[in-house]
Coordinates of C-alpha atoms in Angstrom, one line a residue:
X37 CA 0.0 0.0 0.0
X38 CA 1.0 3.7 -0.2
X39 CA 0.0 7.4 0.4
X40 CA -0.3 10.2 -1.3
X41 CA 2.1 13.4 -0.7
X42 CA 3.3 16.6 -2.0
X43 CA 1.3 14.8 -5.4
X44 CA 4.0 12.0 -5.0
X45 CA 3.0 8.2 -4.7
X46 CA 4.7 6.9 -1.7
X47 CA 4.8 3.6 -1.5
X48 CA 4.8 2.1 2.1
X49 CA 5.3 -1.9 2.3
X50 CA 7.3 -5.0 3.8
X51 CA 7.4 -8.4 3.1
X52 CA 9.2 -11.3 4.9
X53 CA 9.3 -14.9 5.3
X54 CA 10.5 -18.1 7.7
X55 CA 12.1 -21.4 6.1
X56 CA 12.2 -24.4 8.5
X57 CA 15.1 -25.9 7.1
X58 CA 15.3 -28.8 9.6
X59 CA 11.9 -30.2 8.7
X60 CA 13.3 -30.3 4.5
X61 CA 13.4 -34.2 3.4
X62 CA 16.9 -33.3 2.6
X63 CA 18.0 -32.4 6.2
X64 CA 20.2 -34.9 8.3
X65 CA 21.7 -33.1 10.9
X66 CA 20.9 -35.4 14.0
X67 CA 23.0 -33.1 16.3
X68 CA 21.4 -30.0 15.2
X69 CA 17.8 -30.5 15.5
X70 CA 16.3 -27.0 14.9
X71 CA 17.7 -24.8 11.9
X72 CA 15.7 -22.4 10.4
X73 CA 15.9 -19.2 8.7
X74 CA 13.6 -15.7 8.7
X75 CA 14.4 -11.9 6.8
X76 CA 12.3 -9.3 6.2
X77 CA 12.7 -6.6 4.0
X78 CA 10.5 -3.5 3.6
X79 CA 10.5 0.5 2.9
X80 CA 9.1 3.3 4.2
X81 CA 9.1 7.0 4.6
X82 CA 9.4 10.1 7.1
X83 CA 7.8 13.3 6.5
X84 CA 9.6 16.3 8.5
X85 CA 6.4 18.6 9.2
X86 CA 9.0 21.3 10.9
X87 CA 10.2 22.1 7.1
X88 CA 7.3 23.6 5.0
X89 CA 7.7 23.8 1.1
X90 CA 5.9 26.5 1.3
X91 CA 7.2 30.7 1.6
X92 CA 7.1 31.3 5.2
X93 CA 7.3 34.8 6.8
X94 CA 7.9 36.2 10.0
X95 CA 6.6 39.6 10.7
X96 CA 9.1 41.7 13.0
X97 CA 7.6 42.6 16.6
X98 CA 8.8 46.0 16.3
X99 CA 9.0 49.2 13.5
X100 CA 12.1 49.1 11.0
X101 CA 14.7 51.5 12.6
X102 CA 14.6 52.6 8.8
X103 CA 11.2 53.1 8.1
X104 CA 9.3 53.3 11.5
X105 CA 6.8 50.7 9.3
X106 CA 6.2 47.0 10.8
X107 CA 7.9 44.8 8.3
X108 CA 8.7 40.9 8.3
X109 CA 11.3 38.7 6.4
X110 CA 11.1 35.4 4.7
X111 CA 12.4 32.3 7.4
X112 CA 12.0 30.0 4.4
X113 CA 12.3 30.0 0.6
X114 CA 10.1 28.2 -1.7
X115 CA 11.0 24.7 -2.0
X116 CA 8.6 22.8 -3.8
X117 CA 10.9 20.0 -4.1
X118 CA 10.9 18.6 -0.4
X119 CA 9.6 14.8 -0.5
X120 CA 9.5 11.9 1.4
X121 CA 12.8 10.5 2.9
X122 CA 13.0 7.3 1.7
X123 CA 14.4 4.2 4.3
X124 CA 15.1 0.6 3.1
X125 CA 15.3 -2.2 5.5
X126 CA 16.5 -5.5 5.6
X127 CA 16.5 -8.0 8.5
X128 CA 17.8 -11.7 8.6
X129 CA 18.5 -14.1 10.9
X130 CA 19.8 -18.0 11.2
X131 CA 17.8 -19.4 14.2
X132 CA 19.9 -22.8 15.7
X133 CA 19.7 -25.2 18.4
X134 CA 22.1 -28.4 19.6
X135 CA 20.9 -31.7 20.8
X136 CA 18.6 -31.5 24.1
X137 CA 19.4 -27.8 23.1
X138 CA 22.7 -27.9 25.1
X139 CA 23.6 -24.8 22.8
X140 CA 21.0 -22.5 21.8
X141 CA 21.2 -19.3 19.1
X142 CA 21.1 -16.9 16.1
X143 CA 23.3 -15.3 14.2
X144 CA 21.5 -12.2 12.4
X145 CA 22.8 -9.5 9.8
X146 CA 20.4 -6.6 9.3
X147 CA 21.0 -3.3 6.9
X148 CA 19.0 0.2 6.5
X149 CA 19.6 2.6 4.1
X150 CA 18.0 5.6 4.3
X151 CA 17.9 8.4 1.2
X152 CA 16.8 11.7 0.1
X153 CA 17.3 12.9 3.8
X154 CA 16.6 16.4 4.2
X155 CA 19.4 18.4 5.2
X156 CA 20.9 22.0 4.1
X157 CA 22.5 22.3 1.2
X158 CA 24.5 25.4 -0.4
X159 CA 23.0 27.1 -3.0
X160 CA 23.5 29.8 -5.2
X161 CA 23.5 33.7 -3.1
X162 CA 21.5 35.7 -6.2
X163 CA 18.8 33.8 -5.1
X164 CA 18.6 35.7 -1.9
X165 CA 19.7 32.9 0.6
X166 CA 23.0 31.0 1.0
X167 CA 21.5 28.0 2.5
X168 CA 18.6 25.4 2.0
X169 CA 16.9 22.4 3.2
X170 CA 16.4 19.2 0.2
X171 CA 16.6 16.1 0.1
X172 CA 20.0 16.0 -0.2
X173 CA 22.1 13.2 2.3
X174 CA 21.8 10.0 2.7
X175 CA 23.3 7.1 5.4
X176 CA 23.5 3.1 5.5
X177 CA 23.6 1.5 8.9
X178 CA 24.2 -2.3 8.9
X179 CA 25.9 -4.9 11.2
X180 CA 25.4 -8.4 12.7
X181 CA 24.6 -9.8 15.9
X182 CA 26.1 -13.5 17.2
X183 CA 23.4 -14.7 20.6
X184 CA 25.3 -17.9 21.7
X185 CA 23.5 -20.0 24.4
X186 CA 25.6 -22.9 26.1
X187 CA 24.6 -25.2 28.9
X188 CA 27.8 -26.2 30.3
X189 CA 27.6 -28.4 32.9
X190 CA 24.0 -29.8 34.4
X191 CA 24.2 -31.7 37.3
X192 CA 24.4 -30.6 40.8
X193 CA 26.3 -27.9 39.6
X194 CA 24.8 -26.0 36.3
X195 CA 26.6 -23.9 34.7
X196 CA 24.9 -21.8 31.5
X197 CA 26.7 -19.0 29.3
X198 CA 25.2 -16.6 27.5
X199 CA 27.6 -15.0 25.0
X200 CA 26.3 -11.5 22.6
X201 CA 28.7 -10.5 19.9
X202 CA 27.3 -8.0 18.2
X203 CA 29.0 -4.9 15.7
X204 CA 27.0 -1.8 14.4
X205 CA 28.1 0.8 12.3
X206 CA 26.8 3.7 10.5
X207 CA 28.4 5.2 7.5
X208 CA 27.5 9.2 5.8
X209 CA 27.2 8.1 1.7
X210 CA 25.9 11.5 0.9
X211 CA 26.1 14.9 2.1
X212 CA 26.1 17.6 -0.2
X213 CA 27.2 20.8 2.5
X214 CA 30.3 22.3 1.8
X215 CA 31.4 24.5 4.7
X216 CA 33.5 27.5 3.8
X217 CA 35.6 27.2 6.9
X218 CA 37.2 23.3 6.6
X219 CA 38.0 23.7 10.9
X220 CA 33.8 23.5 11.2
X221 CA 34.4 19.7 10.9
X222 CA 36.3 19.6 14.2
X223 CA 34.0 17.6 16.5
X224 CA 33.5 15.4 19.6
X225 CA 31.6 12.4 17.8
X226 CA 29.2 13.1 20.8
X227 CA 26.4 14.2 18.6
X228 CA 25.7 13.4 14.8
X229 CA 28.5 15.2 12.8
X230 CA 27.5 14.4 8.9
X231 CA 30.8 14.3 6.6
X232 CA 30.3 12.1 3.5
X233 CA 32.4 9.1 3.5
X234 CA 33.0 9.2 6.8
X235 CA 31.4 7.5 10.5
X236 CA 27.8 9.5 11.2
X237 CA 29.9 9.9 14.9
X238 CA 33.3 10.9 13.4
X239 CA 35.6 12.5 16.0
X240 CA 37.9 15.3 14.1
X241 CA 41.1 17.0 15.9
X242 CA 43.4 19.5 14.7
X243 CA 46.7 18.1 14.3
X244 CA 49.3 18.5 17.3
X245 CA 52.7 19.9 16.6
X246 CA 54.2 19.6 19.8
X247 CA 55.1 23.2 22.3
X248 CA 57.5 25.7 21.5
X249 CA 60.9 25.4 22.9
X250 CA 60.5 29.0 23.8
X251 CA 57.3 30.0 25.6
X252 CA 55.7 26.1 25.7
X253 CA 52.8 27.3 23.6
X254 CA 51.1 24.3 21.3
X255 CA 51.4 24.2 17.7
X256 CA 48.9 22.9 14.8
X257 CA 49.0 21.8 11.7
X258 CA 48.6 24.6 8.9
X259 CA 49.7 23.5 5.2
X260 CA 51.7 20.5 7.3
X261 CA 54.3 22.7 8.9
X262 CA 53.7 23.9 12.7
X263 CA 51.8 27.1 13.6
X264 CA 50.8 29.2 16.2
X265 CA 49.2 32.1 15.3
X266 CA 46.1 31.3 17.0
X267 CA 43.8 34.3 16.0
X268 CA 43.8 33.5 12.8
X269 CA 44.8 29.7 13.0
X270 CA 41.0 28.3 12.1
X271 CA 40.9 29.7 8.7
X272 CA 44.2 28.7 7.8
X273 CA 43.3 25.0 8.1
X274 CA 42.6 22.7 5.5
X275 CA 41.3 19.4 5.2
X276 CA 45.1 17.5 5.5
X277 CA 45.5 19.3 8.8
X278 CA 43.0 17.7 10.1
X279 CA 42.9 14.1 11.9
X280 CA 40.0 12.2 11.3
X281 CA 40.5 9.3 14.4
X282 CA 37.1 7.4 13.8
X283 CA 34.0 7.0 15.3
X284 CA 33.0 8.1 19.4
X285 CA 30.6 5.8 19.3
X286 CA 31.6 1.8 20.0
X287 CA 31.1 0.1 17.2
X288 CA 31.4 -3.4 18.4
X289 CA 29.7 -4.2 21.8
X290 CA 28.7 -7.3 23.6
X291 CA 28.9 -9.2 26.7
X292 CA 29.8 -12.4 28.6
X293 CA 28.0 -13.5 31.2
X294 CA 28.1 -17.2 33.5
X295 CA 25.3 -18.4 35.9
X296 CA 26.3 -21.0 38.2
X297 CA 23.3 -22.8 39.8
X298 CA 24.2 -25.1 43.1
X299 CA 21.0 -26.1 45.2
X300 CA 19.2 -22.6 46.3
X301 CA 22.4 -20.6 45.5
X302 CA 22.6 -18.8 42.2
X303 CA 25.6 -16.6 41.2
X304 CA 25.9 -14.4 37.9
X305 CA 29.2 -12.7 36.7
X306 CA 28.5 -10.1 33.7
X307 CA 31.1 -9.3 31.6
X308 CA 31.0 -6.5 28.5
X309 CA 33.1 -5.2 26.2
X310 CA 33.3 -2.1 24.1
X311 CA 35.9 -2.1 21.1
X312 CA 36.9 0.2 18.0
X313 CA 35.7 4.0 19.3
X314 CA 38.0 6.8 20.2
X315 CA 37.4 9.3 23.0
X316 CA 38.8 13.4 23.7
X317 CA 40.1 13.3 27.4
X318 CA 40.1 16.5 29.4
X319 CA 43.1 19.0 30.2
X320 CA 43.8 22.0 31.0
X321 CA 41.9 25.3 30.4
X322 CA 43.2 28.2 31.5
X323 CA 40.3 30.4 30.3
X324 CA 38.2 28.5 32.3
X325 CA 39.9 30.1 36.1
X326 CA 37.9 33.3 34.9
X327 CA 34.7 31.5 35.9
X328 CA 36.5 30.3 38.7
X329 CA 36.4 26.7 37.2
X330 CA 39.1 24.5 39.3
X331 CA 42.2 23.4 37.0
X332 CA 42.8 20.3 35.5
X333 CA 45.3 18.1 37.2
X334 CA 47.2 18.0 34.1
X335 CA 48.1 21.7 35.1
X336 CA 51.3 20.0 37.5
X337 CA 52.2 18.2 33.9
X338 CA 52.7 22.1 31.8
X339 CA 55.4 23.3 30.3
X340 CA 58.0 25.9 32.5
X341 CA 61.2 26.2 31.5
X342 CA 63.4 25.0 28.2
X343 CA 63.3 21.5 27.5
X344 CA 60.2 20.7 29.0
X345 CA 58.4 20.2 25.5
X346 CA 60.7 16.9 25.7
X347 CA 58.9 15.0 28.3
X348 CA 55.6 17.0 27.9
X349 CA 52.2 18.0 25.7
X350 CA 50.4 20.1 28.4
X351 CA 51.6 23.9 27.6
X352 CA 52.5 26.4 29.9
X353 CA 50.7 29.1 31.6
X354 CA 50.0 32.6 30.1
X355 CA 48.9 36.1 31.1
X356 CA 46.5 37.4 29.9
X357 CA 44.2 34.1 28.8
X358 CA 44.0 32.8 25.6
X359 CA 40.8 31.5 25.0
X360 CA 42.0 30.8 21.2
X361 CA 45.1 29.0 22.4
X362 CA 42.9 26.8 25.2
X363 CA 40.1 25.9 22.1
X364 CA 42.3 24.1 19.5
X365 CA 44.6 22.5 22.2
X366 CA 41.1 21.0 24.1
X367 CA 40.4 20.0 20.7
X368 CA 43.6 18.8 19.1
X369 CA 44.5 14.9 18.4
X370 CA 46.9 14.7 21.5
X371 CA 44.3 14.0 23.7
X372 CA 42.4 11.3 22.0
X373 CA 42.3 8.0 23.3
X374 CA 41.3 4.5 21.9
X375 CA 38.4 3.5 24.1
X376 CA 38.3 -0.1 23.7
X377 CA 37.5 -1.9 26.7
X378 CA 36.3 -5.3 28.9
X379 CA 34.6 -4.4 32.1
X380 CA 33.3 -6.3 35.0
X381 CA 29.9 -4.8 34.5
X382 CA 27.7 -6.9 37.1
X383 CA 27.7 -9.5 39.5
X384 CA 24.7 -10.9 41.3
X385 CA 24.4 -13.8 43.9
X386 CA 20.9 -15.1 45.3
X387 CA 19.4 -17.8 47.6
X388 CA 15.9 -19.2 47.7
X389 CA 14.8 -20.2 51.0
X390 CA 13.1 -23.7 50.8
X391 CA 9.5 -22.9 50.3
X392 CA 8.3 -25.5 53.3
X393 CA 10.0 -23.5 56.0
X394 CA 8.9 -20.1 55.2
X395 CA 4.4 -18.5 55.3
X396 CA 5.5 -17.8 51.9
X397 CA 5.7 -19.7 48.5
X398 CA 8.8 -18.3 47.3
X399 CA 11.7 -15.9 49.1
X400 CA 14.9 -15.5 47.9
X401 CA 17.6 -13.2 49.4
X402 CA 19.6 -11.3 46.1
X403 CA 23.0 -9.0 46.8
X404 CA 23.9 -7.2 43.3
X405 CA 27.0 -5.1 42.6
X406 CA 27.4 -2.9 38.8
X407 CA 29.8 -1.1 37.5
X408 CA 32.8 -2.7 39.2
X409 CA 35.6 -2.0 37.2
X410 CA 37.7 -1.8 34.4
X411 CA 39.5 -5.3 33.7
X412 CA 41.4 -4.2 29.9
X413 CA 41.5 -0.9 28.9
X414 CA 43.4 0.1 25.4
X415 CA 44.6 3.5 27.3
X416 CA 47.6 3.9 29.1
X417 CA 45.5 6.9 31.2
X418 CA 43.8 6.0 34.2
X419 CA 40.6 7.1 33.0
X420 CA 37.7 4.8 32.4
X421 CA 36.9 5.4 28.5
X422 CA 33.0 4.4 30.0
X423 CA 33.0 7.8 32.0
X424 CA 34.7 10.2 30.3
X425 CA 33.1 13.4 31.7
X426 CA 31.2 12.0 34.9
X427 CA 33.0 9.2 36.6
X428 CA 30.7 6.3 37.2
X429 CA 30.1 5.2 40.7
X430 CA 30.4 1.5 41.6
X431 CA 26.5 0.3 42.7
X432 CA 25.6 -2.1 45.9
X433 CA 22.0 -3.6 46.3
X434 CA 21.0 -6.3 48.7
X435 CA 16.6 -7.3 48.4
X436 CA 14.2 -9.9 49.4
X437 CA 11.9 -11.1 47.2
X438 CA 8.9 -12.6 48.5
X439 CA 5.8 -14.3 46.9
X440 CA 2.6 -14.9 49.0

């Protein structure tokens, strides 16, 4: 089926299917008694009502300092082109299980492409406006997901596993903006920073030169060679000055985690990982002690006499502030870190009271602990790439669970 818009056919639709492979007269994998097999793949749309294609005009709450005459201005040019954004979908998955299903799981792959996604575009000045929004970007998003079920050992002791092994990652194929200033693509990877070819959560840097043997002011890449003049520095940089680490987002996550079952005891160890993402740790600012903002400790690191730039990046103090200088050095690629890690992320432990000795038909005593620590880090910091900004605090629950 469809709908009608902007006197465009949309069409809206999905289809998928299932394929029991282990009940085919061909099928003879004794040890593998369910196999089967399921995608779906379908399209759709989005319509962004904040983006009329229509003139809009915004009259001015007060008289024209010109004229004295209430006047108003146009907020958005025609655009009669807008449509639909246009998303693809495909999911798929391989559903398994072992003998007396000792090992249990799926393996899927899924992609989305979406197209024709509004975004601003420049166009030509005569026509009264430097920028507009069409349907002009477009991003594919696809990965794969491993869910591995094992029953170890099942006897007085059991032991089950549950392994997830999973990757995402989300690519820019289009985007048709072209920024005047090339040092606008400097970004965090934080929020969605749209550069064609690139990650959609690309963290940029400018490119360290090391400190002056001098004064221990930083350096940055202009035209390859090292430069300090900072007042001008961000529209003297072109695209090769610029580092382009990879995405701030993990791209392949997952986690391990073990149950051991003996009588009414029950523990649970949680293991997860976070691999190929890069994160901007924090240094000094020294524009920031005019909001009385405490120093970071990398301050005891800086740069004070000759020869320091040997041993250290962190440069030395100045008077008066540069809030220039304190910008592209927070920003630069010294101070980007591979975040991959494995963390202890949870452990749990219960016991059930026997039901007979209790008013109650079930009551179990549980103690849970999160966030417990770092066990592999790719950093030689002592940061934890999970809390970059806000540390996170290690959690401690005990509970009774009671059923009447």
């Amino acid at each position: 089926f469809g709908v009608n818009t902007n006197n465009r056919w949309k069409p809206l639709w999905s289809v998928g299917g299932l394929w029991n492979i282990d009940q085919e007269s061909f099928y003879s994998w004794t040890w593998m008694p369910r196999l089967s097999l399921r995608a779906t793949y379908g399209k759709s749309g989005n319509v962004n009502n904040t983006i009329p294609a229509q003139t809009t005009i915004t009259y001015s709450s007060s008289a024209s300092s010109l004229g004295g005459f209430t006047n108003a201005y146009v907020n958005n040019p025609p655009n009669p082109d807008l449509r639909w954004e246009n998303v693809s979908q495909l999911n798929s998955a391989l559903d398994f299980a072992s003998f007396k299903n000792r090992i249990t799981g799926s393996f899927s792959y899924f992609r989305k492409h979406a197209t024709d996604l509004i975004a601003i575009v420049n166009v030509d000045p005569t026509l009264g406006v430097d920028l507009l929004n069409r349907n002009a970007a477009s991003l594919r998003t696809q990965g794969w997901e491993l869910q591995l079920n094992s029953l170890n050992i099942d006897a007085a002791l059991k032991w089950r596993t549950s392994l997830l092994l999973s990757s995402n990652k989300t690519k820019i194929t289009k985007y048709s903006y072209k920024s005047n200033v090339i040092a606008n693509l400097v970004a965090s990877g934080q929020n969605l920073s749209p550069i064609e070819g690139y990650s959609a959560y690309n963290l940029v840097s400018y490119r360290f030169m090391g400190l002056t043997s001098d004064t221990g002011s930083p350096q940055f890449s202009v035209g390859g060679e090292p430069y300090m003049n900072y007042a001008n520095l961000k529209s003297k940089v072109t695209l090769e000055d610029l580092v382009f680490h990879g995405p701030a987002v993990p791209e392949q996550f997952g986690n391990l985690r073990n149950i051991f079952t003996y009588g009414a005891w029950e523990l649970g160890v949680n293991i997860a990982y976070r691999f190929n993402y890069f994160f901007r740790r924090e240094s000094v600012n020294y524009s920031s002690l005019s909001s009385n903002t405490p120093l970071h400790s990398d301050y005891y690191k800086r740069w004070q006499q000759p020869n320091d730039e040997v041993t250290t990046n962190v440069p030395a103090f100045i008077y008066p502030l540069n809030s220039n200088r304190d910008q592209f050095y927070t920003n630069s690629d010294i101070l980007v870190e591979k975040g991959d890690n494995i963390s202890l992320q949870d452990v749990s432990l219960s016991y059930s009271i026997p039901a007979k000795s209790t008013y109650f038909k079930r009551i179990s005593l549980q103690a849970y602990a999160r966030n417990l620590g770092i066990i592999w880090k790719a950093t030689k910091t002592d940061l934890d790439p999970n809390g970059i900004t806000i540390r996170i605090p290690a959690q401690f629950s005990l509970g009774v669970n009671a059923q009447f």
